[in-house]
Structures are given as C-alpha cells and as structure tokens.
mmCIF file of C-alpha atoms in Angstrom:
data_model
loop_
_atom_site.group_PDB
_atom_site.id
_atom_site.type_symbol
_atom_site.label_atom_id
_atom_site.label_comp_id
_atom_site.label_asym_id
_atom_site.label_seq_id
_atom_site.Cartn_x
_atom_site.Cartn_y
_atom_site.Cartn_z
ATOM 1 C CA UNK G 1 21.867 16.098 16.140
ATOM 2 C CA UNK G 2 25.170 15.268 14.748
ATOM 3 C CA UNK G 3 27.634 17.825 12.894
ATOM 4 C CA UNK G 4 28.049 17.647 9.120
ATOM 5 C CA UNK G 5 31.960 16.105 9.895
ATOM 6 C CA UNK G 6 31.423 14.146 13.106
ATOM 7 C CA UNK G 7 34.015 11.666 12.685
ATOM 8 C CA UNK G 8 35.847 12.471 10.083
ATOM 9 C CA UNK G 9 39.332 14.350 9.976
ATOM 10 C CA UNK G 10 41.055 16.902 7.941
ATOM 11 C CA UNK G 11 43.932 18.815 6.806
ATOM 12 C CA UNK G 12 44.474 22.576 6.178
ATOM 13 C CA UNK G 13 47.635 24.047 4.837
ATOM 14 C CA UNK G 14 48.661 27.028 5.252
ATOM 15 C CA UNK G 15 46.186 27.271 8.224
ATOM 16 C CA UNK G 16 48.222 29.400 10.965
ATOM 17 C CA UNK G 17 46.687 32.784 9.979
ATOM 18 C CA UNK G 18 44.445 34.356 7.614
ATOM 19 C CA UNK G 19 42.237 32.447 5.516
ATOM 20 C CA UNK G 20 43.575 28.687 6.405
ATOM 21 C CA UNK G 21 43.463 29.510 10.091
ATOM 22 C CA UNK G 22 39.325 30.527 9.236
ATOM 23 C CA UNK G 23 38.929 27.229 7.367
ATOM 24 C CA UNK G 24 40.496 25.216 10.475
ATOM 25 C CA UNK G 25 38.441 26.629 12.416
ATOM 26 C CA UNK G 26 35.308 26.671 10.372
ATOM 27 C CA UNK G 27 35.951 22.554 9.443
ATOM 28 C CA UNK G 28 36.549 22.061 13.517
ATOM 29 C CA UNK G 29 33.252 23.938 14.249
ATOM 30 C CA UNK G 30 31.124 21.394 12.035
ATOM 31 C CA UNK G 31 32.611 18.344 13.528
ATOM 32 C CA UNK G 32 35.891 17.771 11.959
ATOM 33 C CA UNK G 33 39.732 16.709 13.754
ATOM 34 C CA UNK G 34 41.904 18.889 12.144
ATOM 35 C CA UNK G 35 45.910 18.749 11.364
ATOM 36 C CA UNK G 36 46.617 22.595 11.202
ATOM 37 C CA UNK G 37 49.742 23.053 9.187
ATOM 38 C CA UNK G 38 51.544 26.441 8.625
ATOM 39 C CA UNK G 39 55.585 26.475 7.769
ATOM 40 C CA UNK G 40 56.720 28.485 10.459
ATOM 41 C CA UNK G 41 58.685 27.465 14.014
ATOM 42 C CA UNK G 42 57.894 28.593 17.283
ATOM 43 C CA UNK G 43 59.737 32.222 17.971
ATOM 44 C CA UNK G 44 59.815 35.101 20.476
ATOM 45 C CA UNK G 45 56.948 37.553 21.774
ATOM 46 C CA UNK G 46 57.945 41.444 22.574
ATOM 47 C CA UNK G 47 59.038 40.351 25.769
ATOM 48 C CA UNK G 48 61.753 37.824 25.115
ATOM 49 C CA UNK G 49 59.828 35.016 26.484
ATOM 50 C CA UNK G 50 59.005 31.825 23.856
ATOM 51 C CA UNK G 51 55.553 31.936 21.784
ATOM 52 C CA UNK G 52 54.357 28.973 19.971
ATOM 53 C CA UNK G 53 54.419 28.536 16.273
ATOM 54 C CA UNK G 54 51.021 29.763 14.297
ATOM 55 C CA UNK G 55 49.914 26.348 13.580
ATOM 56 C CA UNK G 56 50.260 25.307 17.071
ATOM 57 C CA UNK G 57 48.396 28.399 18.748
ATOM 58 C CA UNK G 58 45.193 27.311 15.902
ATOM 59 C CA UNK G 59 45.383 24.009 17.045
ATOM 60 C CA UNK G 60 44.921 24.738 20.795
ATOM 61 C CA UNK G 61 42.321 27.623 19.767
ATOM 62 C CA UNK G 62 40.340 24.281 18.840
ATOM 63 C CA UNK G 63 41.235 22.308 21.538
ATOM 64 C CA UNK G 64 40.356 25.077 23.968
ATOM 65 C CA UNK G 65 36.689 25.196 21.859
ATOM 66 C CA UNK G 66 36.116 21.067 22.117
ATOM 67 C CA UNK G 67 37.843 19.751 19.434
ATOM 68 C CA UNK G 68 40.481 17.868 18.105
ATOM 69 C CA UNK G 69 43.665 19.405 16.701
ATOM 70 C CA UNK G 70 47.507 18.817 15.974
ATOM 71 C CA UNK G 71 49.747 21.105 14.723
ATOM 72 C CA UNK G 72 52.245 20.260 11.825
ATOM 73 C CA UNK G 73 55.180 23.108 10.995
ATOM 74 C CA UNK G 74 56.365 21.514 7.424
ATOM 75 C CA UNK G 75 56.839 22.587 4.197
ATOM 76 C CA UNK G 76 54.736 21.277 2.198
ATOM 77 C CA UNK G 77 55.894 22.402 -1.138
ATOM 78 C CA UNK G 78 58.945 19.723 0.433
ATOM 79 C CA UNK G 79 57.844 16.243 -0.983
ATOM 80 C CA UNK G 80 58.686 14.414 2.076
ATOM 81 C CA UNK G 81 57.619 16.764 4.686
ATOM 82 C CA UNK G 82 54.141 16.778 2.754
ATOM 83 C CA UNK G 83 54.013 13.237 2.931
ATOM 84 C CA UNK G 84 54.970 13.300 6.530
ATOM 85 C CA UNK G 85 51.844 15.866 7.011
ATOM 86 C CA UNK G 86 49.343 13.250 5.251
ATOM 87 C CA UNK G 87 50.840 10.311 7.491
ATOM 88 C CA UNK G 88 50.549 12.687 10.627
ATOM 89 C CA UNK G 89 46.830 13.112 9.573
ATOM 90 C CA UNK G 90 46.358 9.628 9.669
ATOM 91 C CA UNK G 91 48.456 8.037 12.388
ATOM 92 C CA UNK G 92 46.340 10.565 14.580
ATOM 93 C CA UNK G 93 42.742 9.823 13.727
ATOM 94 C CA UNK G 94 43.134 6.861 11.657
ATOM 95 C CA UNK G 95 42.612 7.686 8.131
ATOM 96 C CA UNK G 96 42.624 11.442 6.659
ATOM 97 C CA UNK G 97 39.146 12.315 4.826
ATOM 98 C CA UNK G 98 39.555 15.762 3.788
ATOM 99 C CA UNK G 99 42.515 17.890 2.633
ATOM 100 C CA UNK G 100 42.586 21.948 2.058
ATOM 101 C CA UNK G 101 45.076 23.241 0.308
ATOM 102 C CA UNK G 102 45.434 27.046 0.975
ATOM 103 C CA UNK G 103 49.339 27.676 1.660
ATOM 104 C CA UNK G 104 50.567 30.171 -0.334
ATOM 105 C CA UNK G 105 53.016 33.025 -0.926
ATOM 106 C CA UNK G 106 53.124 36.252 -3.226
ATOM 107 C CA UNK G 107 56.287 37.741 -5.713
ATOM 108 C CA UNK G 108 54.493 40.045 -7.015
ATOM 109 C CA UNK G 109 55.977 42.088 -10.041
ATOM 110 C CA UNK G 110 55.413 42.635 -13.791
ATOM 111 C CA UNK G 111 56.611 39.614 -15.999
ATOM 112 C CA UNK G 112 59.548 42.243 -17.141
ATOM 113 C CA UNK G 113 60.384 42.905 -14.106
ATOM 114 C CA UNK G 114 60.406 39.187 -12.610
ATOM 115 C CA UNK G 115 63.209 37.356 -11.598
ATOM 116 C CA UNK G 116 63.658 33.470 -11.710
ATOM 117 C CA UNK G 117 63.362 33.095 -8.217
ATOM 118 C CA UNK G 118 60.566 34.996 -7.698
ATOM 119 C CA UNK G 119 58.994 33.055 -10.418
ATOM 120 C CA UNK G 120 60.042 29.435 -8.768
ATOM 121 C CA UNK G 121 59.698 29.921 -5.201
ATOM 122 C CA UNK G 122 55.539 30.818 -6.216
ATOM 123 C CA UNK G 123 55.098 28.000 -8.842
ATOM 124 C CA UNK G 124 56.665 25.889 -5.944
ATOM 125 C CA UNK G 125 54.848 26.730 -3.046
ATOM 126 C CA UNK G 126 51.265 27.334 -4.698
ATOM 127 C CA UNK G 127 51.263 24.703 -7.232
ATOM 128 C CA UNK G 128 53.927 21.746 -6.195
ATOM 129 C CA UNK G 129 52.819 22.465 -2.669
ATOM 130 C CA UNK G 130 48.697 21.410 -4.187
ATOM 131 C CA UNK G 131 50.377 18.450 -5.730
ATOM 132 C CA UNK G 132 52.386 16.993 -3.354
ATOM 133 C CA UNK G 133 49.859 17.030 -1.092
ATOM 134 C CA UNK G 134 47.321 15.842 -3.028
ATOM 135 C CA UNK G 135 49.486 13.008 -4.014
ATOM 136 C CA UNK G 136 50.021 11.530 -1.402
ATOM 137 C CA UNK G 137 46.642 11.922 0.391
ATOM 138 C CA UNK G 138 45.084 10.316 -3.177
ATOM 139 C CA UNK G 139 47.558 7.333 -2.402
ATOM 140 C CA UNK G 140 45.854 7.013 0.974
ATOM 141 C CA UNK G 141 42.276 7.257 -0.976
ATOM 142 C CA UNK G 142 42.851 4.599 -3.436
ATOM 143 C CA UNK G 143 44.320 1.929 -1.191
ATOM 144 C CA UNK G 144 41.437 2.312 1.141
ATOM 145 C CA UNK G 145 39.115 1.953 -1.837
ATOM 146 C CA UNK G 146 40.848 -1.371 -3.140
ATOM 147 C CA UNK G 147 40.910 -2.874 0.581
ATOM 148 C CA UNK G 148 37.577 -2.139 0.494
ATOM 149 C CA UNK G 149 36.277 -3.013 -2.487
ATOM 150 C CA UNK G 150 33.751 0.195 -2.598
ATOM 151 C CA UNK G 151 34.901 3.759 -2.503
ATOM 152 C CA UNK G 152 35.767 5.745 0.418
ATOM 153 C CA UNK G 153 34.979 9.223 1.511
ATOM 154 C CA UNK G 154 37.103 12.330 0.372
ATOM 155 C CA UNK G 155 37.165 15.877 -0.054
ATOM 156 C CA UNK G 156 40.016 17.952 -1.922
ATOM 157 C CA UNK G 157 39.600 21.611 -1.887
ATOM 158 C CA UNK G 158 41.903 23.504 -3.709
ATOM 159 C CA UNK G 159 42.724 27.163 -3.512
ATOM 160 C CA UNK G 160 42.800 29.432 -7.195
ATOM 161 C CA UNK G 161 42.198 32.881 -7.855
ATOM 162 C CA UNK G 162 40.499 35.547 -9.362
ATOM 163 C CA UNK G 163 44.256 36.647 -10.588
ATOM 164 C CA UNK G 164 43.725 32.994 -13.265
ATOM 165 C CA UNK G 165 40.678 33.921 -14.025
ATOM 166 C CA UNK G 166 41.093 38.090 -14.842
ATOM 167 C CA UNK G 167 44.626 37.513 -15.817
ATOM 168 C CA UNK G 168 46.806 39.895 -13.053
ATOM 169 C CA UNK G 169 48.949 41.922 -15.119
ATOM 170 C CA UNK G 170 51.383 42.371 -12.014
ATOM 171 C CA UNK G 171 51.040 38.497 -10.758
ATOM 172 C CA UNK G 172 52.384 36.315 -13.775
ATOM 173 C CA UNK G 173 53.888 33.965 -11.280
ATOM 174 C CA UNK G 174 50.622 33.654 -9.069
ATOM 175 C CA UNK G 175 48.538 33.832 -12.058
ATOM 176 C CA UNK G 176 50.201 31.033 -13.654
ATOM 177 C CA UNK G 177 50.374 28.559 -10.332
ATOM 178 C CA UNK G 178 46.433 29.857 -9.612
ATOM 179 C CA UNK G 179 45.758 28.150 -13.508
ATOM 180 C CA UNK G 180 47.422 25.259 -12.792
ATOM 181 C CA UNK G 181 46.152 24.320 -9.385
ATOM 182 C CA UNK G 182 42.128 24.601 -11.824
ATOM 183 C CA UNK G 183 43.818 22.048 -14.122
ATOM 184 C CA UNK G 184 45.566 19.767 -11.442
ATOM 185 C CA UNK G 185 41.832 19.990 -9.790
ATOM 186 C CA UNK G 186 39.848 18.889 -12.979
ATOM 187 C CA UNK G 187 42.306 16.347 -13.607
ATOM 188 C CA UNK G 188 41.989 15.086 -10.064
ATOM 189 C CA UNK G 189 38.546 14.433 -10.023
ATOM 190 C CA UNK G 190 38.550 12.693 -13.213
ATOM 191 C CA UNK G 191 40.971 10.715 -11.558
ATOM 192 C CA UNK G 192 39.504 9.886 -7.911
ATOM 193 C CA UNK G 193 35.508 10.388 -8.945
ATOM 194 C CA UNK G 194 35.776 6.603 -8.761
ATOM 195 C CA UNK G 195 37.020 5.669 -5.661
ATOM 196 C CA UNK G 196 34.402 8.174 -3.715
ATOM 197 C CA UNK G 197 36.971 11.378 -3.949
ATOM 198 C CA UNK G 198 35.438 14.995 -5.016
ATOM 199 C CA UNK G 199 38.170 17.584 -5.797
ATOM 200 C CA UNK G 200 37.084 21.571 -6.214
ATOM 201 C CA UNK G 201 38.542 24.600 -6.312
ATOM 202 C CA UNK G 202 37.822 28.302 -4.758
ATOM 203 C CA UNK G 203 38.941 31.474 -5.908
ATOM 204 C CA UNK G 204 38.296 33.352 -2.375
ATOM 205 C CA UNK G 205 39.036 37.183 -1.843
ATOM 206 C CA UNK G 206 39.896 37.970 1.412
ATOM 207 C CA UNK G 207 42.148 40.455 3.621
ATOM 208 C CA UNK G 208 44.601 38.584 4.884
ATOM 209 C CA UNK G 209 48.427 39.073 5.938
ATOM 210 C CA UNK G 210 49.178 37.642 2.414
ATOM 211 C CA UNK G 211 47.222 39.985 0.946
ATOM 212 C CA UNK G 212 46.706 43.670 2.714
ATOM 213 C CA UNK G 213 48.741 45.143 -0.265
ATOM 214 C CA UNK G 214 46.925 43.955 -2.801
ATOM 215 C CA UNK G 215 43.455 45.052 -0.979
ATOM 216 C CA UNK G 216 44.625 47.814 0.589
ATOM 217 C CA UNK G 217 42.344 50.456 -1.590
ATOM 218 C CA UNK G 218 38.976 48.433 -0.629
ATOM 219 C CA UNK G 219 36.836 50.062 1.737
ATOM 220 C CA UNK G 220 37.590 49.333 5.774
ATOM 221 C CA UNK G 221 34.403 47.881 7.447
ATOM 222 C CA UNK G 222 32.432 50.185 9.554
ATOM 223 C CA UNK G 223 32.619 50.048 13.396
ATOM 224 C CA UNK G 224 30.406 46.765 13.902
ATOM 225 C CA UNK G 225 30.476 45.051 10.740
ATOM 226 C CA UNK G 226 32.083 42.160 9.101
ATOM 227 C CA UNK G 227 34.791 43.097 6.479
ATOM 228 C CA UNK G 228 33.532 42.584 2.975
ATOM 229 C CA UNK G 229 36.699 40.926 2.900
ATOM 230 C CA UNK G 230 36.748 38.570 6.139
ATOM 231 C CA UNK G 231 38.018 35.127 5.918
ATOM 232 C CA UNK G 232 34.861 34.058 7.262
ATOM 233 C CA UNK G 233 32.799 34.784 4.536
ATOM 234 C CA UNK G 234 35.185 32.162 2.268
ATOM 235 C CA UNK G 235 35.331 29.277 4.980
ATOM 236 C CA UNK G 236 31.420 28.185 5.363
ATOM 237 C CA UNK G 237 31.940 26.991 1.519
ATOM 238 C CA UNK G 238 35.104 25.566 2.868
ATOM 239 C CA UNK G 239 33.339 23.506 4.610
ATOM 240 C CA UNK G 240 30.472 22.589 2.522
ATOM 241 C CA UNK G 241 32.460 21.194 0.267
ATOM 242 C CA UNK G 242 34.278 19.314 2.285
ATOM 243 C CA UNK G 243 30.767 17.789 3.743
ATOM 244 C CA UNK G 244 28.663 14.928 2.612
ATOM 245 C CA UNK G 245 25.897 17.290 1.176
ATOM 246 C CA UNK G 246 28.203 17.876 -1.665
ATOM 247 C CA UNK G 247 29.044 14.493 -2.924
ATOM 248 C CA UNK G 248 27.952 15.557 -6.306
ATOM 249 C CA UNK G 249 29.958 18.630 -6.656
ATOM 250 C CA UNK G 250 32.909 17.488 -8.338
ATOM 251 C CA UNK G 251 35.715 19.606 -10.324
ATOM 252 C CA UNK G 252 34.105 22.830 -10.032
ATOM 253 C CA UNK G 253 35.492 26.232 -9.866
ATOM 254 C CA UNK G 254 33.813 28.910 -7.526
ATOM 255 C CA UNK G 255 34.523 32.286 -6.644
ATOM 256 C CA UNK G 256 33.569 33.324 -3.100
ATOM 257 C CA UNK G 257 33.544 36.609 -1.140
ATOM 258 C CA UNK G 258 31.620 39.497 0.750
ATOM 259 C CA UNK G 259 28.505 36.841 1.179
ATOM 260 C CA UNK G 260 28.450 35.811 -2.251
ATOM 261 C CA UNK G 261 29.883 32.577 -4.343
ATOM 262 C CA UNK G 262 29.334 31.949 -7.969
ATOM 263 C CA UNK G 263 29.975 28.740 -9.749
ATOM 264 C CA UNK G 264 32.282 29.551 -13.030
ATOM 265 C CA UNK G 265 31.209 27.532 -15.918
ATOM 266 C CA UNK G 266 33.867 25.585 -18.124
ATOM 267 C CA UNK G 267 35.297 27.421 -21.175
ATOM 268 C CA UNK G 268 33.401 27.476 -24.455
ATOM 269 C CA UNK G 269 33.892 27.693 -28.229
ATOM 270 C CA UNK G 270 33.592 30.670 -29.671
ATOM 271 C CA UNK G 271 33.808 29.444 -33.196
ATOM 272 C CA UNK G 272 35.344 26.894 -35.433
ATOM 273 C CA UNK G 273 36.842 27.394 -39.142
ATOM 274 C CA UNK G 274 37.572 24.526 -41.015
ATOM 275 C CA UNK G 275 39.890 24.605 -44.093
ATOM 276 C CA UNK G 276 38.830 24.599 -47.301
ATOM 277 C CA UNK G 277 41.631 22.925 -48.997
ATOM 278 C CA UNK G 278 43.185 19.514 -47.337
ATOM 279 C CA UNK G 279 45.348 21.845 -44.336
ATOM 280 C CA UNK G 280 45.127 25.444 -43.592
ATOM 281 C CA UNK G 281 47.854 27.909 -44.819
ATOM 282 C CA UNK G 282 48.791 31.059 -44.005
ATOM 283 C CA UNK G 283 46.534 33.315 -46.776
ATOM 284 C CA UNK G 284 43.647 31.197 -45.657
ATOM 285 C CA UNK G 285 43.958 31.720 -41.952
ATOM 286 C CA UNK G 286 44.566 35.299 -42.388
ATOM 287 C CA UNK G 287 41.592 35.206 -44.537
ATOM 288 C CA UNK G 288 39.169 33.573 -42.059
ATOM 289 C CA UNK G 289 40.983 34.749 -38.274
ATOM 290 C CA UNK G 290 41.641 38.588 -39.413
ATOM 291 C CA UNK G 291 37.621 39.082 -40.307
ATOM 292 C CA UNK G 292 36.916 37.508 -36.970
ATOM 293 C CA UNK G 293 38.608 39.215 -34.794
ATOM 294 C CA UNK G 294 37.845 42.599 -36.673
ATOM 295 C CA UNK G 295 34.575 42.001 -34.832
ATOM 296 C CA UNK G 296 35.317 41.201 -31.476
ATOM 297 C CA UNK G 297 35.506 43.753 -28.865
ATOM 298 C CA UNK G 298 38.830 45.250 -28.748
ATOM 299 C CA UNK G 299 40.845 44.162 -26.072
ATOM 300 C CA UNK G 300 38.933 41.215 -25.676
ATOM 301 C CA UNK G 301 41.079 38.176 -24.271
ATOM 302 C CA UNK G 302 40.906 34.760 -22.667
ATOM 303 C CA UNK G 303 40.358 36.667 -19.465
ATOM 304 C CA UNK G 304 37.343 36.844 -17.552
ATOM 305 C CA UNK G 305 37.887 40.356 -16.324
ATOM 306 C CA UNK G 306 34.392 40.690 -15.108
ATOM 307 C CA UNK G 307 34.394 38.229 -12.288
ATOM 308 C CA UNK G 308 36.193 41.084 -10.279
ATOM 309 C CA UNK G 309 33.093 43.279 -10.436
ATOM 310 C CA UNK G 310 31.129 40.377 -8.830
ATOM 311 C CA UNK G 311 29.724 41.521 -5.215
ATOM 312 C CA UNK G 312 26.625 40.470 -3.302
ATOM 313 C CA UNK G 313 23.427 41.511 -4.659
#
C-alpha cells in the first residue's frame, strides 16, 4: 500500500523547530521528500565543538527514518533567497508539489506601545515571507500547467491565527500579517484553482519556542500524556491538506488544536440600509446606524472572540 505523498515533494518553512519541524516530519512520514528550511546557520554546542543548523539536524532526523530531505538556511521573507528555496525544491526532486508556509516571528506589544520596527520586521517575515514564497512556487505551477496543457498537482498551506480571528489586543503587528496571509490565501486559490493548485490556511495553537510566553498560563500535560498544545496535534491536518484526498478543499480557513479542527465559515451580512433619498447623509445614517447598534451586544466587534474557547469535545 502506497503513502498518501509517495512521490511527490514538499517545502516547509520555518521547519527547524516547533511546529514546522512537526509538519516536516509529519509530510515525510506519509510519503513526501521534504526541503526543511529554517533561517538559522550552523553554531556551537556547550562544549565548543560545531552543531549543525536546525534545518539541517530535521533533515537528517528524516533521512535517518527513510526518507528524503535537504536542508535550506534562507530567509525567506528575502525575495531571492525564497526563490532560491523553491528552485532548491525542484532541482532536487524535479518539480516542487507542496509548499508550507509556517516561518514566523513575534513583537509583541500594544499598538501604543509599538515601534516601526517591531511592526515591519513581523509584517515582513509572516506575510512577505507567505508571498514570496508562494510566488514563486505558483510560477513553477502555472508553467507546468501550460506545458502540459492540463493542470498539475499542488498544495499551499498557509499559516494564520486565532490572534486575526479574536483580534489580539497585544499583537497588532501579528494580528495584522495573520489577516493578510487569510486574504493572500483566498486570493490564491481563486487564482491557481485552475491550473490544479488548492491553497488553505490553519490557525494552529501550539507550544512552541515561538510561543511559551504567550501559553505559558495553559495547563502542563500530565506525566504520560500529549500536551493539549503539541505540535503534533496541528501537523496530521498539515498533511491532509497537502494530500490528494483534499483536492476539493480549496481557500478554507481552519482552526486546529488539542485533537480538534473546525472549519471557519466566510463572513456574513449582518444587515443592509439603503438610502432613502438619491445618497446617504449624515442625519440619515445616524438615523438608521445609531438604532442598530443600540441593539447589538455591547462590545460586540468584527472579532470572533469565541473561537478561543473552542477545545475538543
């Protein structure tokens, strides 16, 4: 019986540690050759002597288990070195299929309290890093398609967050990049749907490096048991998506943790007012707009606050 990804080859970002380094490994398990990038060089262990870079040590974690791997150390919120990353994927195994984008960073402070770089350097590597991956791997999707005349196989999975979707007072910066990467996802599978490319995005919560401040008041797991909060419970849907069983999930949004994933349904209208006269003024809107929201709940915003109460069962 062959695996669900026999044959075809990936790319995780952001995969020496934490969540990306669970996806890797998750994607290599069912079958897949996997470029394992992380932006880091190779440094020192406690004893002086050399160690090898994250992304290389993941790689030959899934050599060492039977499959295929090659490290990359780029940046890939750097244009070129992300384009050098989707070549690498491809001058190795012959043509990329999937791409995960997980690399990320946190600044995280209240939007008085930001600075400009802490802003930039988070819009740059969450949301520019998405993009110029995507790019270039969409390039590699669409030339296929017109040499072949029929479309190809490929996977995008994006990485949002609950911090979009709740709207993280202290994470305007990550909250911000987290919305964009939804739109850049929508927008890509309207885009690629036609030349056999699905594009979805995750909002995972997990304990990782990146994130043991922000989950550091959630409840340890007991001697024995799988953290609530484990990368692995994020990286089977990892790889689902990427497989063929879910050619016909396309630009969806799903939240996944603690052995549970629910699908997020698109935004709707609440309610529409149309002018009496030929265009709205200001007396009529506060007419109509101050009665409505009179009525909502107070407090009441955009926000889906209640997607952080989500938990298995």
């Amino acid at each position: 019986m062959s695996l669900p990804l026999e044959g075809l080859s990936a790319i995780v970002t952001g995969a020496g540690r934490g969540l990306g380094r669970a996806e890797a490994l998750e994607l290599a398990r069912l079958g897949a050759s996997v470029v394992v990038n992380d932006f880091g060089q190779p440094g020192r262990d406690g004893s002086g002597e050399a160690s090898a870079a994250p992304a290389e040590e993941v790689a030959a974690e899934i050599r060492a288990a039977g499959g295929q791997a090659v490290a990359h150390l780029g940046d890939v919120a750097d244009h070129e070195q992300a384009r050098a990353l989707v070549e690498l994927a491809i001058s190795t195994y012959g043509k990329l299929d999937i791409l995960v984008n997980n690399a990320g960073i946190l600044r995280d402070r209240m939007i008085f309290s930001m600075s400009e770089a802490e802003w930039d350097t988070v819009i740059r590597v969450h949301l520019k890093g998405h993009f110029n991956t995507t790019h270039f791997a969409s390039v590699h999707w669409r030339e296929r398609s017109k040499a072949a005349g029929a479309p190809v196989y490929g996977r995008v999975v994006n990485t949002s967050s609950e911090a979009f979707l709740a709207g993280s007072a202290g994470q305007p910066n990550y909250a911000a990049a987290k919305g964009g990467i939804v739109g850049l996802t929508t927008s890509t599978a309207l885009a690629l749907g036609k030349y056999g490319v699905t594009a979805n995005a995750i909002c995972p919560r997990a304990r990782t490096r990146m994130t043991e401040d922000v989950f550091a008041g959630f409840a340890e797991p007991g001697a024995g048991e799988l953290d609530a909060l484990a990368p692995e419970h994020v990286s089977p849907l990892v790889g689902y998506l990427a497989s063929p069983a879910a050619a016909k999930v396309n630009g969806q949004l799903l939240v996944v943790h603690g052995g549970m994933v629910a699908i997020v349904d698109r935004p709707k209208v609440a309610a529409k007012f149309d002018t009496a006269k030929e265009a709205f003024t200001y007396e009529e809107l506060d007419g109509v707009l101050s009665s409505y929201y009179e009525e909502r709940p107070s407090g009441e915003t955009f926000a889906a606050s209640e997607v952080l109460g989500l938990k298995k069962g």
